Tab-separated table of C-alpha atoms in Angstrom:
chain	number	residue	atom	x	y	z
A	1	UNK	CA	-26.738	-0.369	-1.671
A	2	UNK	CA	-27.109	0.288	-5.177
A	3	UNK	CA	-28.375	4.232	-3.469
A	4	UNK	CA	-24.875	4.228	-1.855
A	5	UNK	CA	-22.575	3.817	-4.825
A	6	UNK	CA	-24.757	6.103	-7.057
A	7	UNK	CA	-23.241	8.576	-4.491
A	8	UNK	CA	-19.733	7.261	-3.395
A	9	UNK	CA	-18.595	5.771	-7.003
A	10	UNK	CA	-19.063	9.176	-9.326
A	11	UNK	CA	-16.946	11.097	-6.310
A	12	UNK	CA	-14.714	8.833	-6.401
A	13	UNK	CA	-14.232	9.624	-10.341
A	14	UNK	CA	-14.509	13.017	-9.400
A	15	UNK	CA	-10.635	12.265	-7.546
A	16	UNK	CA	-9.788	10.459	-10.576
A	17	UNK	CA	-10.194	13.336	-13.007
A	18	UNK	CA	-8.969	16.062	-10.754
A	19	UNK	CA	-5.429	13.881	-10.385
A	20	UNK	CA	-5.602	13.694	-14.275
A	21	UNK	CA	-6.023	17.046	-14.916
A	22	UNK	CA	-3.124	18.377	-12.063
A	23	UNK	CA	-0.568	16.137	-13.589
A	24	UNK	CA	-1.467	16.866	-16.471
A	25	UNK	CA	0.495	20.066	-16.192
A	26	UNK	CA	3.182	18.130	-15.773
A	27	UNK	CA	3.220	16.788	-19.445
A	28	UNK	CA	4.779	20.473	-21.045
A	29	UNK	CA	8.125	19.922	-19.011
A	30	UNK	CA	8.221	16.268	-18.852
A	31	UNK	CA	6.716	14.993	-21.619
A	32	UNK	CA	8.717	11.529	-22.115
A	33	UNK	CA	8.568	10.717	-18.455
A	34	UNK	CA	7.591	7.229	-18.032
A	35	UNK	CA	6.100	7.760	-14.459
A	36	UNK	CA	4.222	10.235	-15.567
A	37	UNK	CA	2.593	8.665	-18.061
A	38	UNK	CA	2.109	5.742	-15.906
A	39	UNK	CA	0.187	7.901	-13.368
A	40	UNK	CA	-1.884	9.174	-16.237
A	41	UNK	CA	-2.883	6.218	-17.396
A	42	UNK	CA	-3.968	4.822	-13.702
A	43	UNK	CA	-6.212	8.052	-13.269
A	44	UNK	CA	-7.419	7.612	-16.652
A	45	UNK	CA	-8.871	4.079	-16.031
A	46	UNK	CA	-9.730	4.577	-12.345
A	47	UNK	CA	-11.433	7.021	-13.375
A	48	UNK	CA	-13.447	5.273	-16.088
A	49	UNK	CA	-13.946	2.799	-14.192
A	50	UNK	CA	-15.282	4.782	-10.975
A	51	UNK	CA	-17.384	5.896	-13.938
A	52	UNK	CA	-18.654	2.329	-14.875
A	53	UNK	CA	-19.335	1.407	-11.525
A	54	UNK	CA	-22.341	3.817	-10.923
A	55	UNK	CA	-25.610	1.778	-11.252
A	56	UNK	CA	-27.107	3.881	-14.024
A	57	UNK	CA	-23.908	4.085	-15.855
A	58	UNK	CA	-23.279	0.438	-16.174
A	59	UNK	CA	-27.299	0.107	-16.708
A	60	UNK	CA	-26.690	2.081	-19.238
A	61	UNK	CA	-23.615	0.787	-21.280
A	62	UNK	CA	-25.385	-2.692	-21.549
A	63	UNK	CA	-28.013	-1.355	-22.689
A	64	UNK	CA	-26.407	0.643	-25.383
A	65	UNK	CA	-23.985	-1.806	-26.852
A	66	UNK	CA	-26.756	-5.038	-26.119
A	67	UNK	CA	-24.165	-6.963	-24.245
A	68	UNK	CA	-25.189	-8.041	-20.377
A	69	UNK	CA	-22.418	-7.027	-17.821
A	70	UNK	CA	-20.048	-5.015	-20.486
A	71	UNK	CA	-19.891	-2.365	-17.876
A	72	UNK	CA	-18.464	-5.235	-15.038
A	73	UNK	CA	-15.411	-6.549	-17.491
A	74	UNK	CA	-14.616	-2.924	-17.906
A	75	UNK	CA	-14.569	-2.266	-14.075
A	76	UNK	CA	-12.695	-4.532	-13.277
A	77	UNK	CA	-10.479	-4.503	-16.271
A	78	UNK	CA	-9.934	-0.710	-15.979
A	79	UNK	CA	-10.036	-0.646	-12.448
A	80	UNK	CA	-8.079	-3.286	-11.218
A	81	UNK	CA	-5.903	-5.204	-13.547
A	82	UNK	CA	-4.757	-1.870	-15.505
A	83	UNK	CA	-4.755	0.992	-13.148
A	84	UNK	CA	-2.736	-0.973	-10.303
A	85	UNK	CA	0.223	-2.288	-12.843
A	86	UNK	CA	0.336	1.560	-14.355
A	87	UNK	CA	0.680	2.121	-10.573
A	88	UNK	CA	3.655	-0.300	-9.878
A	89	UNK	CA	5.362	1.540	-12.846
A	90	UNK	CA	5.093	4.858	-11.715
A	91	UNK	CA	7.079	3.604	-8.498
A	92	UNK	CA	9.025	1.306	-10.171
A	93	UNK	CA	10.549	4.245	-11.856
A	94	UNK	CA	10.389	6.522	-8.736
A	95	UNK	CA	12.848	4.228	-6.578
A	96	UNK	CA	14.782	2.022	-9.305
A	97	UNK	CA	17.380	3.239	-11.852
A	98	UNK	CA	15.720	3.984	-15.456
A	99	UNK	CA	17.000	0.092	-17.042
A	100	UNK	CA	15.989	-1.914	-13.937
A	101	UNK	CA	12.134	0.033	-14.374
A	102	UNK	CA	12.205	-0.498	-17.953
A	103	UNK	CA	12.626	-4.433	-17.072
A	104	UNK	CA	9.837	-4.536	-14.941
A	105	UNK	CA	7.303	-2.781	-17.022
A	106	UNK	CA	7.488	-4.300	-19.084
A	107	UNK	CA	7.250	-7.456	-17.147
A	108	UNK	CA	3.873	-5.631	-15.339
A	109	UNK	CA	2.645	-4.833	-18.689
A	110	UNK	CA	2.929	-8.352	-19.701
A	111	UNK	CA	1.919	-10.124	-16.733
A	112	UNK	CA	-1.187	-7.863	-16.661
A	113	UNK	CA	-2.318	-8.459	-20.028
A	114	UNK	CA	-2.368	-12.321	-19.512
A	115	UNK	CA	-4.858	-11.868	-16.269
A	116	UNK	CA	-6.570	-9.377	-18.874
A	117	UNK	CA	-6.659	-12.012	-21.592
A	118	UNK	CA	-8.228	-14.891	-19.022
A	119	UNK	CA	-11.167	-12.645	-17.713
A	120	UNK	CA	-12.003	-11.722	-20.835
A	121	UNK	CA	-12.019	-15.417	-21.604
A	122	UNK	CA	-14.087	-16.648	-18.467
A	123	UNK	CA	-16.228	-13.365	-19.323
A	124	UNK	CA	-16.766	-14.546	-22.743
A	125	UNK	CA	-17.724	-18.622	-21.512
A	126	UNK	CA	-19.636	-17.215	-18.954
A	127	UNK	CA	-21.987	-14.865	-20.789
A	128	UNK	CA	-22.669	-17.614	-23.794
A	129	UNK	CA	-25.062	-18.619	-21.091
A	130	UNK	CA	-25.810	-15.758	-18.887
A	131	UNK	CA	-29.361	-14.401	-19.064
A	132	UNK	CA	-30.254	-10.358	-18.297
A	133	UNK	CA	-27.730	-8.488	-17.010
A	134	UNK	CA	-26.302	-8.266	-13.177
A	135	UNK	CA	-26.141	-5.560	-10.729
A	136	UNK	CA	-24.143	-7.166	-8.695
A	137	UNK	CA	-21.956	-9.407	-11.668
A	138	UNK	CA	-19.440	-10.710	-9.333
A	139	UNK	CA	-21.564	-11.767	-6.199
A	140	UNK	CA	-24.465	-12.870	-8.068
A	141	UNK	CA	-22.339	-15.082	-10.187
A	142	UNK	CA	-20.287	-16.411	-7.969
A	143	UNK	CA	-21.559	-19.771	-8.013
A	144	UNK	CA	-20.535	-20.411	-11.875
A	145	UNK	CA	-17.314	-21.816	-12.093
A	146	UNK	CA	-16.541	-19.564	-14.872
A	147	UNK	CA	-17.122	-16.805	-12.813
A	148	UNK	CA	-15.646	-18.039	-9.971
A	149	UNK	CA	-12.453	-18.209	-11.966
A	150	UNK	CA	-12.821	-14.941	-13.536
A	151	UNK	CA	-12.914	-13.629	-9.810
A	152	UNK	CA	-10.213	-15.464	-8.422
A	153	UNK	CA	-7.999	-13.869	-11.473
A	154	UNK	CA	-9.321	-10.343	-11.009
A	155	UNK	CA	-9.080	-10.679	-6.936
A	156	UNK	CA	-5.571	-11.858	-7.751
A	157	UNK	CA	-4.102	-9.698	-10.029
A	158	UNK	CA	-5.817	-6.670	-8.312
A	159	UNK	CA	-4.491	-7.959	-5.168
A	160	UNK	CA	-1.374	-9.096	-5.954
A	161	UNK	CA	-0.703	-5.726	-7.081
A	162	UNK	CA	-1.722	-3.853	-4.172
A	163	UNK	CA	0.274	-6.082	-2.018
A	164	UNK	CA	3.384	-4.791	-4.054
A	165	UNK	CA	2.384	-1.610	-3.646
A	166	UNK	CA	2.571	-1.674	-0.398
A	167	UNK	CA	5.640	-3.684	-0.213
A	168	UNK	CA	7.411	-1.077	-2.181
A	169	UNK	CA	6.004	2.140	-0.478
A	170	UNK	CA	7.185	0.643	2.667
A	171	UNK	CA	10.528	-0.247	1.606
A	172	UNK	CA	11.663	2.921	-0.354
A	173	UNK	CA	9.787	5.111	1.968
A	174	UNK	CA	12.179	4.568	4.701
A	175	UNK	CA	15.006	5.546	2.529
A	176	UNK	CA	13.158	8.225	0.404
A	177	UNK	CA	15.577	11.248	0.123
A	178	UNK	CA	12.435	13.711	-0.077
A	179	UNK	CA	10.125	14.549	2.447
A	180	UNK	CA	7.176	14.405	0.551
A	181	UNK	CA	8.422	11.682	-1.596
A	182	UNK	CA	8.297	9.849	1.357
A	183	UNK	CA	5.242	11.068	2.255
A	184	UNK	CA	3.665	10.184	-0.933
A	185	UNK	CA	5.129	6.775	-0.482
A	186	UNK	CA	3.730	5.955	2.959
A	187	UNK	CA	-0.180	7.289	1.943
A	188	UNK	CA	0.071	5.336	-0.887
A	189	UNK	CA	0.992	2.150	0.801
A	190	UNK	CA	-2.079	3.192	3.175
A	191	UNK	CA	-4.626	3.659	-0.109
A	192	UNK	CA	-3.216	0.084	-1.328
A	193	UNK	CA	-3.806	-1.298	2.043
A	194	UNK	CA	-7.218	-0.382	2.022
A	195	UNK	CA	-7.799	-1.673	-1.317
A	196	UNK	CA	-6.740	-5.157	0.085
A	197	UNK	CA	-10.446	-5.008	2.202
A	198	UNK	CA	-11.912	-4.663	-1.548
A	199	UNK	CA	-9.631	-7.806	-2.422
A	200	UNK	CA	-10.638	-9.818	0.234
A	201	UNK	CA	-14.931	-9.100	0.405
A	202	UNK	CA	-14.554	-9.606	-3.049
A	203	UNK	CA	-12.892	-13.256	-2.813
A	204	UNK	CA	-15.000	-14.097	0.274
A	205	UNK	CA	-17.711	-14.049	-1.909
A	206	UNK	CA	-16.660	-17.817	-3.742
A	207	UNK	CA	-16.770	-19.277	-0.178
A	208	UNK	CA	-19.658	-17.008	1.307
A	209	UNK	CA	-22.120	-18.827	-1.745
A	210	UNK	CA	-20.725	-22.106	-1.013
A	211	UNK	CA	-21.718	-21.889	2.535
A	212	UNK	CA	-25.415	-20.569	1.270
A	213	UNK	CA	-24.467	-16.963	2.467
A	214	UNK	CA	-25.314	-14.027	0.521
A	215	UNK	CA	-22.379	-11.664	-0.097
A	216	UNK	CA	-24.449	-8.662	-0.787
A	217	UNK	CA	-25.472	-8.073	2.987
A	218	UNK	CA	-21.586	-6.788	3.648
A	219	UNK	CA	-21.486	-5.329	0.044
A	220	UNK	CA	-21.208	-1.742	2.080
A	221	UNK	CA	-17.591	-2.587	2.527
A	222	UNK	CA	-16.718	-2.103	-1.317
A	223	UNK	CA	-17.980	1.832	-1.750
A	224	UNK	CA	-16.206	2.187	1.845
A	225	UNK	CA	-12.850	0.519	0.916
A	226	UNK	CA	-12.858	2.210	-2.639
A	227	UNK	CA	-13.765	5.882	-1.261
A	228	UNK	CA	-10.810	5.308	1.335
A	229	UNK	CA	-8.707	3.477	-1.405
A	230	UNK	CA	-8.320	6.019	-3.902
A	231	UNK	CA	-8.395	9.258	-2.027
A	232	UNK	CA	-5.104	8.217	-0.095
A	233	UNK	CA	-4.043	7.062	-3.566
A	234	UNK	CA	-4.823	9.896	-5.478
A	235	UNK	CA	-3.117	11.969	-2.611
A	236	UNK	CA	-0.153	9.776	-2.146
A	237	UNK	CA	1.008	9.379	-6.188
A	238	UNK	CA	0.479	13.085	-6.607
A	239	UNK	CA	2.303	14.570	-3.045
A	240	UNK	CA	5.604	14.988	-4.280
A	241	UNK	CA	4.418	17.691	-6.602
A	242	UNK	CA	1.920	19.426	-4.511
A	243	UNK	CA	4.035	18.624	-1.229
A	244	UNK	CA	6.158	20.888	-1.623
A	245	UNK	CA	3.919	23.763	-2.674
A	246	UNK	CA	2.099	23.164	0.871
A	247	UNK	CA	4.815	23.422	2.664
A	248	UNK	CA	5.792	26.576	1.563
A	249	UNK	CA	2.100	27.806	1.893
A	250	UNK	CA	2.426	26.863	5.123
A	251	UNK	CA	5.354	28.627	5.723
A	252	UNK	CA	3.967	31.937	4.433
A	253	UNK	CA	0.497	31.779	6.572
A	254	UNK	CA	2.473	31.131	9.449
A	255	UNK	CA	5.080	33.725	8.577
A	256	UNK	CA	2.202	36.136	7.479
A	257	UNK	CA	0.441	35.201	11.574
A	258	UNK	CA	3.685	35.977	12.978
A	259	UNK	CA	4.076	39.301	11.112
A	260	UNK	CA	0.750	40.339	12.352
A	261	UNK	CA	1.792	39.553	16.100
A	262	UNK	CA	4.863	40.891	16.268
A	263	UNK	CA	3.547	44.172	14.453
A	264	UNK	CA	2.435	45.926	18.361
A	265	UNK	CA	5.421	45.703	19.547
A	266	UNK	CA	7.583	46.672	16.336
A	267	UNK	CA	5.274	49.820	16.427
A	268	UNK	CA	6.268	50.500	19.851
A	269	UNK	CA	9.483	50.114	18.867
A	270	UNK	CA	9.272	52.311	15.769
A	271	UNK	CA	7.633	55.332	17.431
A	272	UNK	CA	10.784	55.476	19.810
A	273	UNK	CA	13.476	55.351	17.559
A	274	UNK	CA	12.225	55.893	13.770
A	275	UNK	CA	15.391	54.797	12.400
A	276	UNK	CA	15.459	51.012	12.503
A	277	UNK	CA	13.180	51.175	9.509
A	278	UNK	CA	15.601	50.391	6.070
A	279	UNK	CA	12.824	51.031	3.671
A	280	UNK	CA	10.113	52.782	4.644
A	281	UNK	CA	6.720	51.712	4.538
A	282	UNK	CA	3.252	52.891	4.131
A	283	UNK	CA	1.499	52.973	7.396
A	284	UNK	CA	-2.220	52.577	5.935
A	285	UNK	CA	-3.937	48.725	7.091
A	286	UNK	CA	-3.811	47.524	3.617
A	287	UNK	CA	-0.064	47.928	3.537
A	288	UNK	CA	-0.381	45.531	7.287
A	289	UNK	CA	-3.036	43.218	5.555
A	290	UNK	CA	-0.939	43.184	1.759
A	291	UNK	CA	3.138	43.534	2.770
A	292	UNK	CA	4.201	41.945	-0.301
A	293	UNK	CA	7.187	38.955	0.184
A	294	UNK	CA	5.848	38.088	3.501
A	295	UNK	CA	9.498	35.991	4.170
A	296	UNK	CA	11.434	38.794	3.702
A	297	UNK	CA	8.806	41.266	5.307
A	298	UNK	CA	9.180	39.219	8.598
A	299	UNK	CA	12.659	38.653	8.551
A	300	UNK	CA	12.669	42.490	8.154
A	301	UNK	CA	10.390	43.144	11.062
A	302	UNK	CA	12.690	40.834	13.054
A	303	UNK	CA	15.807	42.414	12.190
A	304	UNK	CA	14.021	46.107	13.330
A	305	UNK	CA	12.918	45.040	16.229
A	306	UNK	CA	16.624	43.660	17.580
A	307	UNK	CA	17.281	47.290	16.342
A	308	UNK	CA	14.782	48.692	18.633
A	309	UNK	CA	15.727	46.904	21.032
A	310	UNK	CA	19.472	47.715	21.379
A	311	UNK	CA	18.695	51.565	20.703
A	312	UNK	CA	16.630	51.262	24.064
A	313	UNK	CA	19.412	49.508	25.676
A	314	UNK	CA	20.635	53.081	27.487
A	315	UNK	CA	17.454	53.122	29.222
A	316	UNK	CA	16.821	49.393	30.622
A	317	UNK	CA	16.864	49.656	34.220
A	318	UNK	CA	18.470	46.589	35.832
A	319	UNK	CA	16.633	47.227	39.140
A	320	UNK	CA	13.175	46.724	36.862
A	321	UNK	CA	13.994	43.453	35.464
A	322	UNK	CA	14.813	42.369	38.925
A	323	UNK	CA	12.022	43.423	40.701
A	324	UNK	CA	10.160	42.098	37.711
A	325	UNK	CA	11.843	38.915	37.791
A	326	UNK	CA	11.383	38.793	41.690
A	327	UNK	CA	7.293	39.253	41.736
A	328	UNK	CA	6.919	37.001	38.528
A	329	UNK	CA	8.645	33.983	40.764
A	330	UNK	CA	6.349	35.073	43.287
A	331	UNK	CA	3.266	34.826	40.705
A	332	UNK	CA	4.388	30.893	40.115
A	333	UNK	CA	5.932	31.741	36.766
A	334	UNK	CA	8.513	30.434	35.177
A	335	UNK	CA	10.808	29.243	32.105
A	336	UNK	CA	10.017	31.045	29.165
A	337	UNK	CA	7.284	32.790	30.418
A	338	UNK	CA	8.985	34.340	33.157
A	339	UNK	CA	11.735	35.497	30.844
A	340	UNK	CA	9.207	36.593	28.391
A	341	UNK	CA	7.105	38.924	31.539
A	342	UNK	CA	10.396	40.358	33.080
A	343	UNK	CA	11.422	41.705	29.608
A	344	UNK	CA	8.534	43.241	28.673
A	345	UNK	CA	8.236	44.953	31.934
A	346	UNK	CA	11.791	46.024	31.112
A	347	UNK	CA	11.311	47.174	27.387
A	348	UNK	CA	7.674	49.422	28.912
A	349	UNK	CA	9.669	50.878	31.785
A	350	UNK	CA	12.610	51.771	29.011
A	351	UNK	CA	10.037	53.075	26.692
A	352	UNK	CA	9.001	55.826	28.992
A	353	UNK	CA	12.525	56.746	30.368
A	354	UNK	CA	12.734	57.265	26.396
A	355	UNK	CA	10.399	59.683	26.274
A	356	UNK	CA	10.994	61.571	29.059
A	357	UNK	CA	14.869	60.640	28.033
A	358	UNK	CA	16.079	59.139	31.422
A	359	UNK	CA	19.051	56.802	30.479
A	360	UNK	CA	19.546	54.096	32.875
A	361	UNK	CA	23.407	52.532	33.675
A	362	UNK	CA	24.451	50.291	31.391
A	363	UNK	CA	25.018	46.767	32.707
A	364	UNK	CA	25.761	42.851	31.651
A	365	UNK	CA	21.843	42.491	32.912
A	366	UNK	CA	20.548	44.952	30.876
A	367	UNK	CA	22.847	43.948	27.383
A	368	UNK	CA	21.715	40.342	27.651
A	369	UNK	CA	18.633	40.799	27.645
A	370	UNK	CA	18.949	42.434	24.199
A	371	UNK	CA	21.340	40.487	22.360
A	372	UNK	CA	20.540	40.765	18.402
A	373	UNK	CA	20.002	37.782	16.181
A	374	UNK	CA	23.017	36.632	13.834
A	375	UNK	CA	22.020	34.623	10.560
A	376	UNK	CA	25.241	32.894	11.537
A	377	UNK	CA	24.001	31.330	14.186
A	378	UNK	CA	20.959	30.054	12.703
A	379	UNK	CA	18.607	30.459	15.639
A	380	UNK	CA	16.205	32.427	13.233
A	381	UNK	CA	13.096	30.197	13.978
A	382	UNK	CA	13.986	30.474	17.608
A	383	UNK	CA	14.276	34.614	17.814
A	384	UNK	CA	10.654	34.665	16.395
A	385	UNK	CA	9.730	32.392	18.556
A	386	UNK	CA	11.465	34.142	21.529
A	387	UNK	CA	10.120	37.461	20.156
A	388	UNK	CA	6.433	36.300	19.975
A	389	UNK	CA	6.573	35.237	23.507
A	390	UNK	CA	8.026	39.033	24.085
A	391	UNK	CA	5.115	40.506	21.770
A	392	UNK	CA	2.230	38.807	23.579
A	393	UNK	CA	4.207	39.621	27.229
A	394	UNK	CA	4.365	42.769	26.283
A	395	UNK	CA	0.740	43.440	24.946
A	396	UNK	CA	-0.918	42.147	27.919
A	397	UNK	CA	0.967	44.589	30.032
A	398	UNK	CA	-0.012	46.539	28.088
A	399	UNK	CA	-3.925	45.761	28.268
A	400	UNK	CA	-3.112	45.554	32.083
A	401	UNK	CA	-2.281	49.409	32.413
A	402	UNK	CA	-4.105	50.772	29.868
């Protein structure tokens, strides 16, 4: 076991310091917000205590300073009593006006330092008598009543604190007026909740001795809980400030995929009627691969391929699109990807009457099968969606025939 949390533990304070340091960059343009200190100070002593609670760390510490189990009160003062009220701040002044958080941190802050001030009491009775130092402090001491009461504080406290947590990211989630405020909200409520399996192995422990049990054969469930624990933690208290970032990553790769698809059949477009291009562009593959503000690139690409598209109307051939439409049915197709299929057979056959410049007659048929997107409207996710399913049509006819 001892193995498992040389491995699990140190990651864990791995997450720990890599919170710290992102919000740290938070600290130049809001340096006197209470939240934010409250979240540094909970990855501060997660962290250290993550630290603490490798084997050869807390081996170590004892050693150093000559006092058994000075590594355990620091775990579990760091790591439990501390970093969940610094927790219950930070939300506290998330979801309640700035005088109704200031009220109850300081009410957290003082409620915490009295659990503080009894394990460091029990800790104090129960090492005038201890002998050599504990691996495992809290199971293997479980049946002295002053540990047993220093555990039942710490399981408490730790506990009580997660249960808020959860109470709170629950509540405020639902009404969260952010996305990934809400987000944040609900994974954190999740990290608590998994914290509260820490809570309860740990308490078991007082009955598990009394019942001549040994506590250590499910001690896997503590390196399992904490791993779980504080990487939805760490993840939910720092969301709303990477959230939002990810999103609009999101939105570019996605914008950047569908400005690679739609690229054949803008090209096809292009080479028939040069003009729909407002700025010109290099036509090299790094220009394709590098186009600069990908949003507006797209949105751009879009726009020229409407264009393209209503210069060609003159040469859509109603008669095509209904003997496309007519074999497609027979083919089983339909919805979208019929639509999709009977006007890319349209937009090829127009191509070449194009070329060979063969205008077709106008009809309703052939204009509505062009009609150009209008920001008004604001049906732009659904033109590049329509448009994709034109592009791919469209390129598999054109596999088909070439």
């Amino acid at each position: 076991m001892l193995g498992v949390k040389s491995v699990v533990f140190p990651v864990c304070a791995a997450i720990c310091v890599l919170a710290l340091l992102y919000k740290l960059r938070d600290v130049r343009r809001h340096p006197r917000d209470p939240a934010l200190i409250a979240l540094l100070v909970a990855f501060s002593c997660k962290a250290a205590s993550f630290a603490l609670a490798a084997p050869r760390v807390s081996a170590a510490v004892d050693a150093r300073t000559g006092v058994p189990d000075l590594g355990a009160l620091g775990i579990h003062l760091l790591g439990g009593v501390a970093s969940s009220a610094a927790i219950l701040i930070a939300i506290a002044y998330w979801v309640h006006p700035p005088r109704q958080s200031h009220r109850r941190a300081v009410w957290l802050l003082a409620s915490s330092a009295l659990c503080a001030a009894a394990m460091l009491a029990m800790w104090v009775v129960a090492g005038s008598r201890a002998g050599p130092r504990s691996p495992h402090y809290l199971l293997q001491n479980a049946h002295r009543p002053a540990v047993t009461v220093y555990l039942l504080v710490y399981v408490a406290a730790f506990g009580t604190g997660m249960v808020e947590i959860i109470r709170l990211c629950r509540r405020y989630g639902r009404v969260a007026g952010r996305q990934w405020l809400r987000r944040g909200l609900y994974t954190t409520g999740i990290g608590a909740s998994a914290y509260l399996v820490y809570c309860v192995h740990r308490a078991s422990a007082v009955i598990a001795v009394q019942l001549g049990l040994d506590p250590l054969r499910w001690e896997l469930m503590v390196p399992l809980a904490d791993g779980i624990g504080i990487s939805l933690l760490a993840a939910g208290l720092t969301m709303p400030s990477w959230g939002p970032k990810a999103s609009d990553l999101h939105q570019r790769l996605r914008n950047f995929v569908n400005y690679q698809r739609l690229h054949s059949l803008w090209r096809a477009l292009y080479r028939a009627n040069p003009h729909i291009v407002l700025e010109p562009r290099p036509s090299t593959s790094l220009a394709r691969i590098r186009p600069g503000d990908i949003n507006y690139r797209l949105y751009r690409e879009i726009i020229e391929i409407q264009d393209g598209l209503l210069a060609l109307r003159p040469y859509m051939d109603p008669a095509v699109r209904e003997r496309a439409e007519r074999d497609a049915r027979r083919a089983g197709l339909g919805g979208e990807g019929l639509n999709a299929l009977v006007q890319a057979t349209a937009l090829r056959h127009a191509l070449t009457a194009k070329s060979a410049d063969r205008t077709a007659e106008e009809s309703a048929e052939a204009v509505g099968a062009v009609e150009p997107y209008s920001a008004e409207r604001g049906d732009y996710r659904a033109e590049v969606a329509r448009l994709l399913s034109l592009a791919r049509a469209y390129a598999t006819l054109s596999s088909r025939q070439d």
